[in-house]
Tab-separated table of C-alpha atoms in Angstrom:
chain	number	residue	atom	x	y	z
G	803	MET	CA	-19.048	25.164	-1.599
G	804	GLU	CA	-21.905	25.508	0.912
G	805	GLU	CA	-24.482	24.914	-1.810
G	806	LEU	CA	-22.560	21.802	-2.900
G	807	LEU	CA	-22.475	20.374	0.607
G	808	ASN	CA	-26.179	21.080	1.110
G	809	ASN	CA	-27.030	19.461	-2.207
G	810	LYS	CA	-28.803	16.114	-1.890
G	811	THR	CA	-27.027	14.766	-4.957
G	812	PHE	CA	-23.594	15.327	-3.406
G	813	ALA	CA	-24.618	13.568	-0.185
G	814	VAL	CA	-26.053	10.598	-2.088
G	815	HIS	CA	-22.917	10.186	-4.202
G	816	ALA	CA	-20.642	10.482	-1.154
G	817	ALA	CA	-22.653	7.935	0.857
G	818	ALA	CA	-22.843	5.518	-2.068
G	819	ALA	CA	-19.093	5.790	-2.714
G	820	ALA	CA	-18.121	5.234	0.930
G	821	THR	CA	-20.473	2.263	1.258
G	822	SER	CA	-19.264	0.634	-1.952
G	823	VAL	CA	-15.594	1.016	-0.965
G	824	ALA	CA	-16.235	-0.472	2.478
G	825	LEU	CA	-18.157	-3.368	0.939
G	826	GLY	CA	-15.515	-4.107	-1.696
G	827	THR	CA	-12.731	-3.953	0.905
G	828	ALA	CA	-14.501	-6.258	3.360
G	829	VAL	CA	-15.337	-8.856	0.722
G	830	THR	CA	-11.822	-9.094	-0.707
G	831	TYR	CA	-9.663	-8.397	2.375
G	832	PRO	CA	-8.773	-12.066	3.117
G	833	LEU	CA	-7.338	-12.326	-0.391
G	834	ASP	CA	-5.290	-9.199	0.247
G	835	THR	CA	-3.901	-10.665	3.486
G	836	LEU	CA	-2.840	-13.879	1.758
G	837	LYS	CA	-1.313	-11.870	-1.092
G	838	VAL	CA	0.768	-9.675	1.220
G	839	LEU	CA	2.060	-12.643	3.216
G	840	MET	CA	3.126	-14.394	-0.003
G	841	GLN	CA	4.930	-11.243	-1.131
G	842	VAL	CA	6.899	-10.581	2.067
G	843	GLY	CA	7.868	-14.192	2.779
G	844	SER	CA	11.553	-15.064	2.593
G	845	THR	CA	10.738	-18.395	0.888
G	846	PRO	CA	8.137	-19.159	-1.794
G	847	LEU	CA	4.804	-20.091	-0.184
G	848	THR	CA	1.499	-21.209	-1.579
G	849	ALA	CA	-1.793	-19.620	-0.633
G	850	ALA	CA	-2.767	-22.805	1.235
G	851	ASP	CA	0.426	-22.671	3.338
G	852	VAL	CA	-0.140	-19.035	4.243
G	853	TYR	CA	-3.798	-19.629	5.084
G	854	TYR	CA	-2.926	-22.561	7.365
G	855	ARG	CA	-0.272	-20.507	9.181
G	856	VAL	CA	-2.621	-17.575	9.773
G	857	ARG	CA	-5.435	-19.862	10.933
G	858	VAL	CA	-3.167	-21.657	13.412
G	859	LEU	CA	-1.504	-18.542	14.866
G	860	SER	CA	-4.326	-15.998	14.758
G	861	GLY	CA	-7.513	-17.852	13.877
G	862	TYR	CA	-9.907	-16.893	11.124
G	863	SER	CA	-10.030	-13.340	12.433
G	864	GLY	CA	-6.344	-12.975	11.542
G	865	LEU	CA	-7.359	-12.697	7.891
G	866	TYR	CA	-8.988	-9.344	8.766
G	867	ASN	CA	-6.110	-7.803	10.734
G	868	GLY	CA	-5.814	-4.152	9.681
G	869	VAL	CA	-9.063	-4.090	7.685
G	870	GLY	CA	-10.098	-0.799	9.321
G	871	TRP	CA	-6.914	0.981	8.229
G	872	LEU	CA	-7.291	-0.261	4.654
G	873	THR	CA	-10.944	0.778	4.528
G	874	LEU	CA	-10.100	4.285	5.748
G	875	GLY	CA	-7.112	4.582	3.425
G	876	ARG	CA	-8.998	3.317	0.383
G	877	THR	CA	-11.969	5.588	1.101
G	878	LEU	CA	-9.722	8.654	1.199
G	879	GLY	CA	-7.429	7.466	-1.589
G	880	LEU	CA	-10.147	6.425	-4.024
G	881	GLY	CA	-12.101	9.571	-3.232
G	882	VAL	CA	-9.107	11.691	-4.188
G	883	ARG	CA	-8.356	9.514	-7.213
G	884	PHE	CA	-11.855	9.723	-8.672
G	885	GLY	CA	-12.105	13.408	-7.740
G	886	ILE	CA	-8.926	14.327	-9.597
G	887	TYR	CA	-9.930	12.084	-12.486
G	888	GLU	CA	-13.298	13.809	-12.817
G	889	ILE	CA	-11.697	17.265	-12.663
G	890	LEU	CA	-9.144	16.409	-15.358
G	891	THR	CA	-11.655	14.712	-17.637
G	892	ALA	CA	-14.038	17.673	-17.256
G	893	PHE	CA	-11.165	19.909	-18.353
G	894	TYR	CA	-10.589	17.729	-21.421
G	895	LYS	CA	-14.306	17.717	-22.308
G	896	ASP	CA	-14.688	21.466	-21.921
G	897	GLY	CA	-16.046	23.020	-25.126
G	898	ARG	CA	-17.034	19.742	-26.781
G	899	GLU	CA	-20.562	19.094	-27.991
G	900	ASP	CA	-20.320	15.504	-26.776
G	901	ASP	CA	-18.989	14.094	-23.495
G	902	HIS	CA	-16.759	11.671	-25.395
G	903	LEU	CA	-13.356	11.115	-23.739
G	904	LEU	CA	-10.301	9.992	-25.691
G	905	LEU	CA	-8.365	6.953	-24.519
G	906	SER	CA	-5.135	8.970	-24.178
G	907	GLU	CA	-6.926	11.529	-22.001
G	908	ALA	CA	-8.229	8.802	-19.699
G	909	LEU	CA	-4.707	7.367	-19.407
G	910	LEU	CA	-3.146	10.713	-18.489
G	911	ALA	CA	-5.877	11.511	-15.958
G	912	GLY	CA	-5.434	8.062	-14.409
G	913	PHE	CA	-1.659	8.489	-14.123
G	914	ALA	CA	-2.029	11.833	-12.342
G	915	SER	CA	-4.783	10.709	-9.970
G	916	GLY	CA	-2.911	7.517	-9.036
G	917	THR	CA	0.189	9.487	-8.091
G	918	VAL	CA	-1.709	11.701	-5.656
G	919	GLU	CA	-3.593	8.735	-4.185
G	920	SER	CA	-0.315	6.935	-3.428
G	921	LEU	CA	0.953	9.783	-1.254
G	922	ILE	CA	-2.327	10.042	0.675
G	923	SER	CA	-2.917	6.334	1.340
G	924	SER	CA	0.698	5.390	2.147
G	925	PRO	CA	0.504	5.743	5.979
G	926	PHE	CA	-2.669	3.654	6.147
G	927	GLU	CA	-1.153	0.993	3.919
G	928	MET	CA	1.990	0.817	6.072
G	929	ILE	CA	0.012	0.050	9.253
G	930	LYS	CA	-2.225	-2.367	7.349
G	931	VAL	CA	0.710	-4.388	6.013
G	932	ARG	CA	2.370	-4.554	9.446
G	933	ALA	CA	-0.903	-5.843	10.970
G	934	GLN	CA	-1.241	-8.479	8.271
G	935	VAL	CA	2.310	-9.720	8.816
G	936	ALA	CA	1.709	-9.852	12.567
G	937	SER	CA	-1.226	-12.227	11.980
G	938	ALA	CA	1.212	-14.848	10.652
G	939	SER	CA	3.947	-14.203	13.226
G	940	GLY	CA	4.329	-15.913	16.566
G	941	LEU	CA	3.982	-13.852	19.713
G	942	THR	CA	7.290	-12.476	21.012
G	943	PRO	CA	7.530	-12.664	24.815
G	944	PRO	CA	8.119	-9.290	26.493
G	945	PRO	CA	11.545	-8.677	28.057
G	946	SER	CA	11.944	-9.419	31.729
G	947	ILE	CA	12.265	-6.710	34.364
G	948	VAL	CA	15.990	-7.378	34.696
G	949	GLU	CA	16.523	-6.943	30.976
G	950	LYS	CA	14.489	-3.731	30.891
G	951	SER	CA	16.526	-2.199	33.690
G	952	ALA	CA	19.767	-3.082	31.913
G	953	VAL	CA	18.975	-0.856	28.924
G	954	PRO	CA	20.350	2.700	29.383
G	955	PRO	CA	18.194	5.778	28.617
G	956	LEU	CA	19.958	6.577	25.322
G	957	VAL	CA	19.316	3.115	23.907
G	958	SER	CA	15.731	3.083	25.188
G	959	ARG	CA	15.062	6.265	23.211
G	960	LEU	CA	16.681	5.058	19.998
G	961	LEU	CA	15.587	1.427	20.295
G	962	PRO	CA	12.186	1.319	21.999
G	963	ARG	CA	11.168	-2.044	23.493
G	964	TYR	CA	14.707	-3.371	23.073
G	965	SER	CA	15.885	-6.122	25.430
G	966	LEU	CA	19.569	-6.656	26.145
G	967	ASP	CA	21.162	-9.705	24.522
G	968	ILE	CA	23.740	-10.824	27.079
G	969	ASN	CA	25.290	-13.444	24.775
G	970	ALA	CA	25.892	-10.915	21.988
G	971	MET	CA	27.294	-8.414	24.492
G	972	SER	CA	29.660	-11.050	25.951
G	973	LYS	CA	30.989	-11.894	22.498
G	974	SER	CA	31.596	-8.206	21.764
G	975	MET	CA	33.455	-7.813	25.057
G	976	GLY	CA	35.551	-10.872	24.252
G	977	LEU	CA	36.630	-9.382	20.934
G	978	LEU	CA	37.493	-6.034	22.528
G	979	SER	CA	39.294	-7.493	25.543
G	980	THR	CA	42.514	-7.897	23.542
G	981	LEU	CA	42.752	-4.126	22.978
G	982	THR	CA	44.269	-1.621	25.346
G	983	ASN	CA	41.659	-0.831	27.978
G	984	ARG	CA	41.705	2.794	29.108
G	985	ASN	CA	38.207	2.581	30.498
G	986	GLY	CA	37.757	0.366	33.517
G	987	ASN	CA	34.242	-0.789	32.571
G	988	ILE	CA	33.903	-1.923	28.968
G	989	LEU	CA	30.304	-3.066	29.429
G	990	ASP	CA	29.032	0.363	30.479
G	991	SER	CA	30.897	1.952	27.575
G	992	LEU	CA	29.331	-0.409	25.051
G	993	LYS	CA	25.857	0.357	26.364
G	994	GLU	CA	26.228	3.947	25.188
G	995	TYR	CA	26.384	2.812	21.530
G	996	PRO	CA	23.058	1.561	20.160
G	997	TRP	CA	24.669	-0.139	17.170
G	998	MET	CA	26.627	-2.341	19.559
G	999	MET	CA	23.514	-3.105	21.583
G	1000	THR	CA	21.765	-4.637	18.568
G	1001	GLY	CA	24.096	-7.642	18.799
G	1002	SER	CA	23.747	-9.416	15.459
G	1003	GLY	CA	22.457	-6.264	13.769
G	1004	LYS	CA	18.983	-7.715	13.166
G	1005	PRO	CA	16.138	-5.233	13.603
G	1006	PRO	CA	13.173	-6.076	15.848
G	1007	PRO	CA	10.468	-8.259	14.259
G	1008	VAL	CA	7.686	-6.592	12.328
G	1009	SER	CA	5.106	-7.992	14.738
G	1010	ASN	CA	6.617	-5.807	17.507
G	1011	VAL	CA	6.483	-2.561	15.489
G	1012	ARG	CA	3.025	-2.439	13.938
G	1013	THR	CA	1.011	0.337	15.601
G	1014	LEU	CA	1.260	4.007	14.674
G	1015	SER	CA	2.932	5.006	17.945
G	1016	GLU	CA	5.495	2.195	17.708
G	1017	ILE	CA	6.394	3.021	14.104
G	1018	VAL	CA	6.800	6.735	14.796
G	1019	SER	CA	8.763	6.139	18.018
G	1020	LEU	CA	11.306	3.765	16.483
G	1021	GLU	CA	11.459	4.794	12.818
G	1022	GLY	CA	10.116	8.347	12.696
G	1023	TRP	CA	7.251	9.972	10.806
G	1024	THR	CA	8.972	9.600	7.442
G	1025	ALA	CA	8.756	5.800	7.771
G	1026	LEU	CA	5.021	6.049	7.029
G	1027	TRP	CA	5.981	6.903	3.433
G	1028	ARG	CA	8.677	4.240	3.093
G	1029	GLY	CA	8.772	2.785	-0.390
G	1030	TYR	CA	7.057	5.838	-1.863
G	1031	ARG	CA	8.980	5.466	-5.126
G	1032	SER	CA	7.593	2.022	-5.898
G	1033	GLY	CA	4.210	3.112	-4.536
G	1034	ILE	CA	3.976	6.083	-6.891
G	1035	VAL	CA	5.024	3.961	-9.886
G	1036	ARG	CA	2.541	1.241	-8.909
G	1037	ASP	CA	-0.442	3.532	-8.385
G	1038	SER	CA	0.246	5.739	-11.396
G	1039	ILE	CA	0.513	2.712	-13.703
G	1040	PHE	CA	-2.535	1.111	-12.117
G	1041	GLY	CA	-4.586	4.302	-12.335
G	1042	GLY	CA	-3.654	4.968	-15.943
G	1043	LEU	CA	-4.283	1.422	-17.160
G	1044	PHE	CA	-7.459	1.018	-15.100
G	1045	PHE	CA	-9.151	4.187	-16.331
G	1046	GLY	CA	-7.797	3.756	-19.852
G	1047	SER	CA	-9.020	0.162	-20.238
G	1048	TRP	CA	-12.297	0.979	-18.466
G	1049	GLN	CA	-12.903	3.877	-20.859
G	1050	PHE	CA	-12.133	1.573	-23.808
G	1051	LEU	CA	-14.578	-1.106	-22.601
G	1052	HIS	CA	-17.152	1.559	-21.787
G	1053	GLN	CA	-16.952	2.912	-25.334
G	1054	VAL	CA	-17.241	-0.595	-26.788
G	1055	MET	CA	-20.407	-1.256	-24.776
G	1056	ILE	CA	-21.841	2.146	-25.757
G	1057	ASN	CA	-21.275	1.384	-29.446
G	1058	TRP	CA	-22.741	-2.111	-29.040
G	1059	LYS	CA	-25.871	-0.678	-27.432
G	1060	ALA	CA	-26.195	2.045	-30.080
G	1061	VAL	CA	-26.204	-0.464	-32.949
G	1062	ASN	CA	-29.736	-1.639	-32.174
G	1063	MET	CA	-31.153	1.871	-31.745
G	1064	ASP	CA	-33.232	3.584	-34.424
G	1065	PRO	CA	-32.444	6.277	-35.287
G	1066	MET	CA	-28.723	5.952	-34.664
G	1067	PRO	CA	-27.683	8.362	-31.855
G	1068	ARG	CA	-25.209	11.082	-32.698
G	1069	TYR	CA	-23.658	11.401	-29.246
G	1070	ASP	CA	-22.843	8.960	-26.471
G	1071	SER	CA	-25.132	10.831	-24.082
G	1072	GLU	CA	-28.121	9.924	-26.274
G	1073	VAL	CA	-27.495	6.189	-25.827
G	1074	GLY	CA	-28.457	6.217	-22.159
G	1075	PRO	CA	-26.817	4.681	-19.087
G	1076	LEU	CA	-25.381	1.191	-19.099
G	1077	SER	CA	-26.625	-1.481	-16.743
G	1078	PRO	CA	-24.811	-1.866	-13.392
G	1079	VAL	CA	-23.894	-5.445	-14.369
G	1080	ALA	CA	-22.083	-4.288	-17.510
G	1081	VAL	CA	-20.305	-1.492	-15.629
G	1082	SER	CA	-19.320	-3.897	-12.851
G	1083	PHE	CA	-17.959	-6.485	-15.284
G	1084	SER	CA	-15.890	-3.948	-17.236
G	1085	ALA	CA	-14.460	-2.495	-14.010
G	1086	GLY	CA	-13.464	-5.977	-12.818
G	1087	VAL	CA	-11.666	-6.780	-16.061
G	1088	SER	CA	-9.894	-3.408	-16.039
G	1089	GLY	CA	-8.852	-3.822	-12.405
G	1090	ALA	CA	-7.425	-7.316	-12.948
G	1091	PHE	CA	-5.482	-6.165	-16.023
G	1092	ALA	CA	-4.029	-3.102	-14.268
G	1093	ALA	CA	-3.124	-5.204	-11.206
G	1094	ALA	CA	-1.218	-7.719	-13.316
G	1095	VAL	CA	0.896	-5.041	-14.998
G	1096	SER	CA	1.720	-3.155	-11.780
G	1097	HIS	CA	2.170	-6.178	-9.509
G	1098	GLY	CA	5.973	-6.116	-9.426
G	1099	PHE	CA	5.964	-2.655	-7.888
G	1100	ASP	CA	3.278	-3.726	-5.399
G	1101	THR	CA	5.571	-6.524	-4.189
G	1102	THR	CA	8.444	-4.075	-3.836
G	1103	ARG	CA	6.250	-1.692	-1.844
G	1104	SER	CA	5.011	-4.415	0.516
G	1105	ARG	CA	8.507	-5.745	1.200
G	1106	SER	CA	9.929	-2.281	1.863
G	1107	GLN	CA	7.120	-1.501	4.305
G	1108	CYS	CA	8.036	-4.638	6.284
G	1109	THR	CA	11.634	-3.476	6.727
G	1110	ILE	CA	12.374	-2.078	10.172
G	1111	LEU	CA	14.846	0.796	9.937
G	1112	PRO	CA	15.486	2.709	13.208
G	1113	LYS	CA	15.910	6.455	13.038
G	1114	TYR	CA	19.577	6.427	13.992
G	1115	LEU	CA	20.360	4.012	11.144
G	1116	SER	CA	18.525	6.259	8.668
G	1117	LEU	CA	20.575	9.242	9.843
G	1118	GLU	CA	23.757	7.198	9.651
G	1119	ARG	CA	23.044	6.176	6.057
G	1120	LYS	CA	22.271	9.750	5.108
G	1121	PHE	CA	25.454	10.977	6.790
G	1122	LEU	CA	27.561	8.341	5.016
G	1123	LYS	CA	25.782	9.048	1.690
G	1124	TRP	CA	24.695	5.429	1.444
G	1125	ARG	CA	24.452	4.428	-2.214
G	1126	LYS	CA	21.519	2.188	-3.104
G	1127	SER	CA	22.336	-1.051	-4.890
G	1128	GLY	CA	20.946	-2.088	-8.257
G	1129	ASN	CA	20.827	-0.569	-11.714
G	1130	ARG	CA	19.396	2.861	-12.500
G	1131	PHE	CA	15.854	1.579	-13.075
G	1132	GLU	CA	15.857	-0.336	-9.766
G	1133	ARG	CA	17.167	2.651	-7.832
G	1134	LEU	CA	14.567	4.923	-9.444
G	1135	THR	CA	11.621	2.633	-8.705
G	1136	GLY	CA	12.837	1.341	-5.315
G	1137	ILE	CA	13.338	-2.300	-6.349
G	1138	HIS	CA	15.982	-4.170	-4.345
G	1139	PRO	CA	18.211	-6.431	-6.501
G	1140	ALA	CA	17.676	-9.336	-4.089
G	1141	ASP	CA	13.941	-9.219	-4.800
G	1142	ARG	CA	14.152	-9.680	-8.563
G	1143	ASN	CA	12.946	-13.286	-8.428
G	1144	LEU	CA	10.152	-12.487	-5.958
G	1145	LEU	CA	8.358	-9.709	-7.820
G	1146	LEU	CA	5.584	-11.951	-9.181
G	1147	ASN	CA	4.760	-13.643	-5.868
G	1148	GLY	CA	1.017	-13.528	-5.266
G	1149	ILE	CA	0.138	-12.068	-8.663
G	1150	GLY	CA	-2.855	-14.383	-9.051
G	1151	LEU	CA	-4.289	-13.366	-5.685
G	1152	ARG	CA	-3.821	-9.667	-6.440
G	1153	MET	CA	-5.549	-9.988	-9.813
G	1154	ALA	CA	-8.444	-11.838	-8.193
G	1155	ARG	CA	-8.668	-9.410	-5.273
G	1156	THR	CA	-8.419	-6.252	-7.387
G	1157	GLY	CA	-10.757	-7.516	-10.089
G	1158	LEU	CA	-13.394	-8.577	-7.556
G	1159	ALA	CA	-13.027	-5.392	-5.510
G	1160	SER	CA	-13.295	-3.167	-8.585
G	1161	SER	CA	-16.364	-5.081	-9.737
G	1162	VAL	CA	-18.075	-4.870	-6.329
G	1163	ILE	CA	-17.237	-1.179	-5.836
G	1164	ALA	CA	-18.369	-0.084	-9.306
G	1165	GLY	CA	-21.440	-2.305	-9.386
G	1166	SER	CA	-22.700	-1.421	-5.902
G	1167	TYR	CA	-22.001	2.281	-6.475
G	1168	TYR	CA	-23.983	2.516	-9.709
G	1169	PHE	CA	-26.725	0.300	-8.305
G	1170	ALA	CA	-27.080	2.578	-5.286
G	1171	ILE	CA	-27.038	5.735	-7.422
G	1172	ASN	CA	-29.686	4.408	-9.834
G	1173	ASN	CA	-31.999	3.437	-6.958
G	1174	LEU	CA	-31.437	6.394	-4.640
G	1175	MET	CA	-31.562	9.101	-7.280
G	1176	SER	CA	-34.746	7.712	-8.826
G	1177	SER	CA	-36.588	7.583	-5.490
């Protein structure tokens, strides 16, 4: 391991990979913001409507809310994905005279690497999505001092940053006033029950629970992996189709290049490396295709990450053995039945963003490697 870390080749590859991921993320992040806002909206919106709303509420900088979290998450996630992919493909190639990789082997390696990447990048993606939604949300005024003092300690622990809704509390007291009152102060009794304090039952807005400390305080550490079912399905399908289609296009370009060579090469390694432009183009096509197929699960993941679920409600559902709605496939993949007609929202933006990002990452990476390693 020490020899590997001290090796110049390892350092060059690591620096080139990190730089290419950061560049691809920065170039395509506004498209990702517009895509997420179209996915999580309660009503169908066009990209122009979403862009106008973000520009009015947050300015042009709102399109880059959460870009640091996505860059960090993608650097770690893609590093793990490509690392596992290389390990598995090296295992498949072991003992072969040629480095040729079968399409089925590339698919299986992509499925496995995408699954692991989903679990690693999930916390970063959660914070990124919350920041993007906050860029299109109006600012919520903080509760007054009187309202803060009215919230008892138990509720303040279970519902951080909650402000007392006097109207909702008055209506609850009116409904309970017809019952036999053994306790002289109904209001103080109701304050000891957080589910009564929520009034209408609506959770706090996403814009108020977007930082790591706020998410952990209100929803717990497990909330960082909310929607992991749809995330694993999305990333495994994307990884398998991306590497499988990229391997197919790579083999087509290798064969096309070998046709004009004399004598005809026996192995793919004798053909020589492809140009960065060809590699970049094939990666962009593969990324757009994989994004289109897995987009429904990406919408499900984004919408679930924008759902605020306090810890006490999660425990209550677990205690009551809350049964998820939908058919078996929807329960297995995390799709909510109410979102069936919204699964394709923003598919064009995701194809454009993923295709462009894949092209920039692959092209800049191979360009950097060819120039740095030759110098």
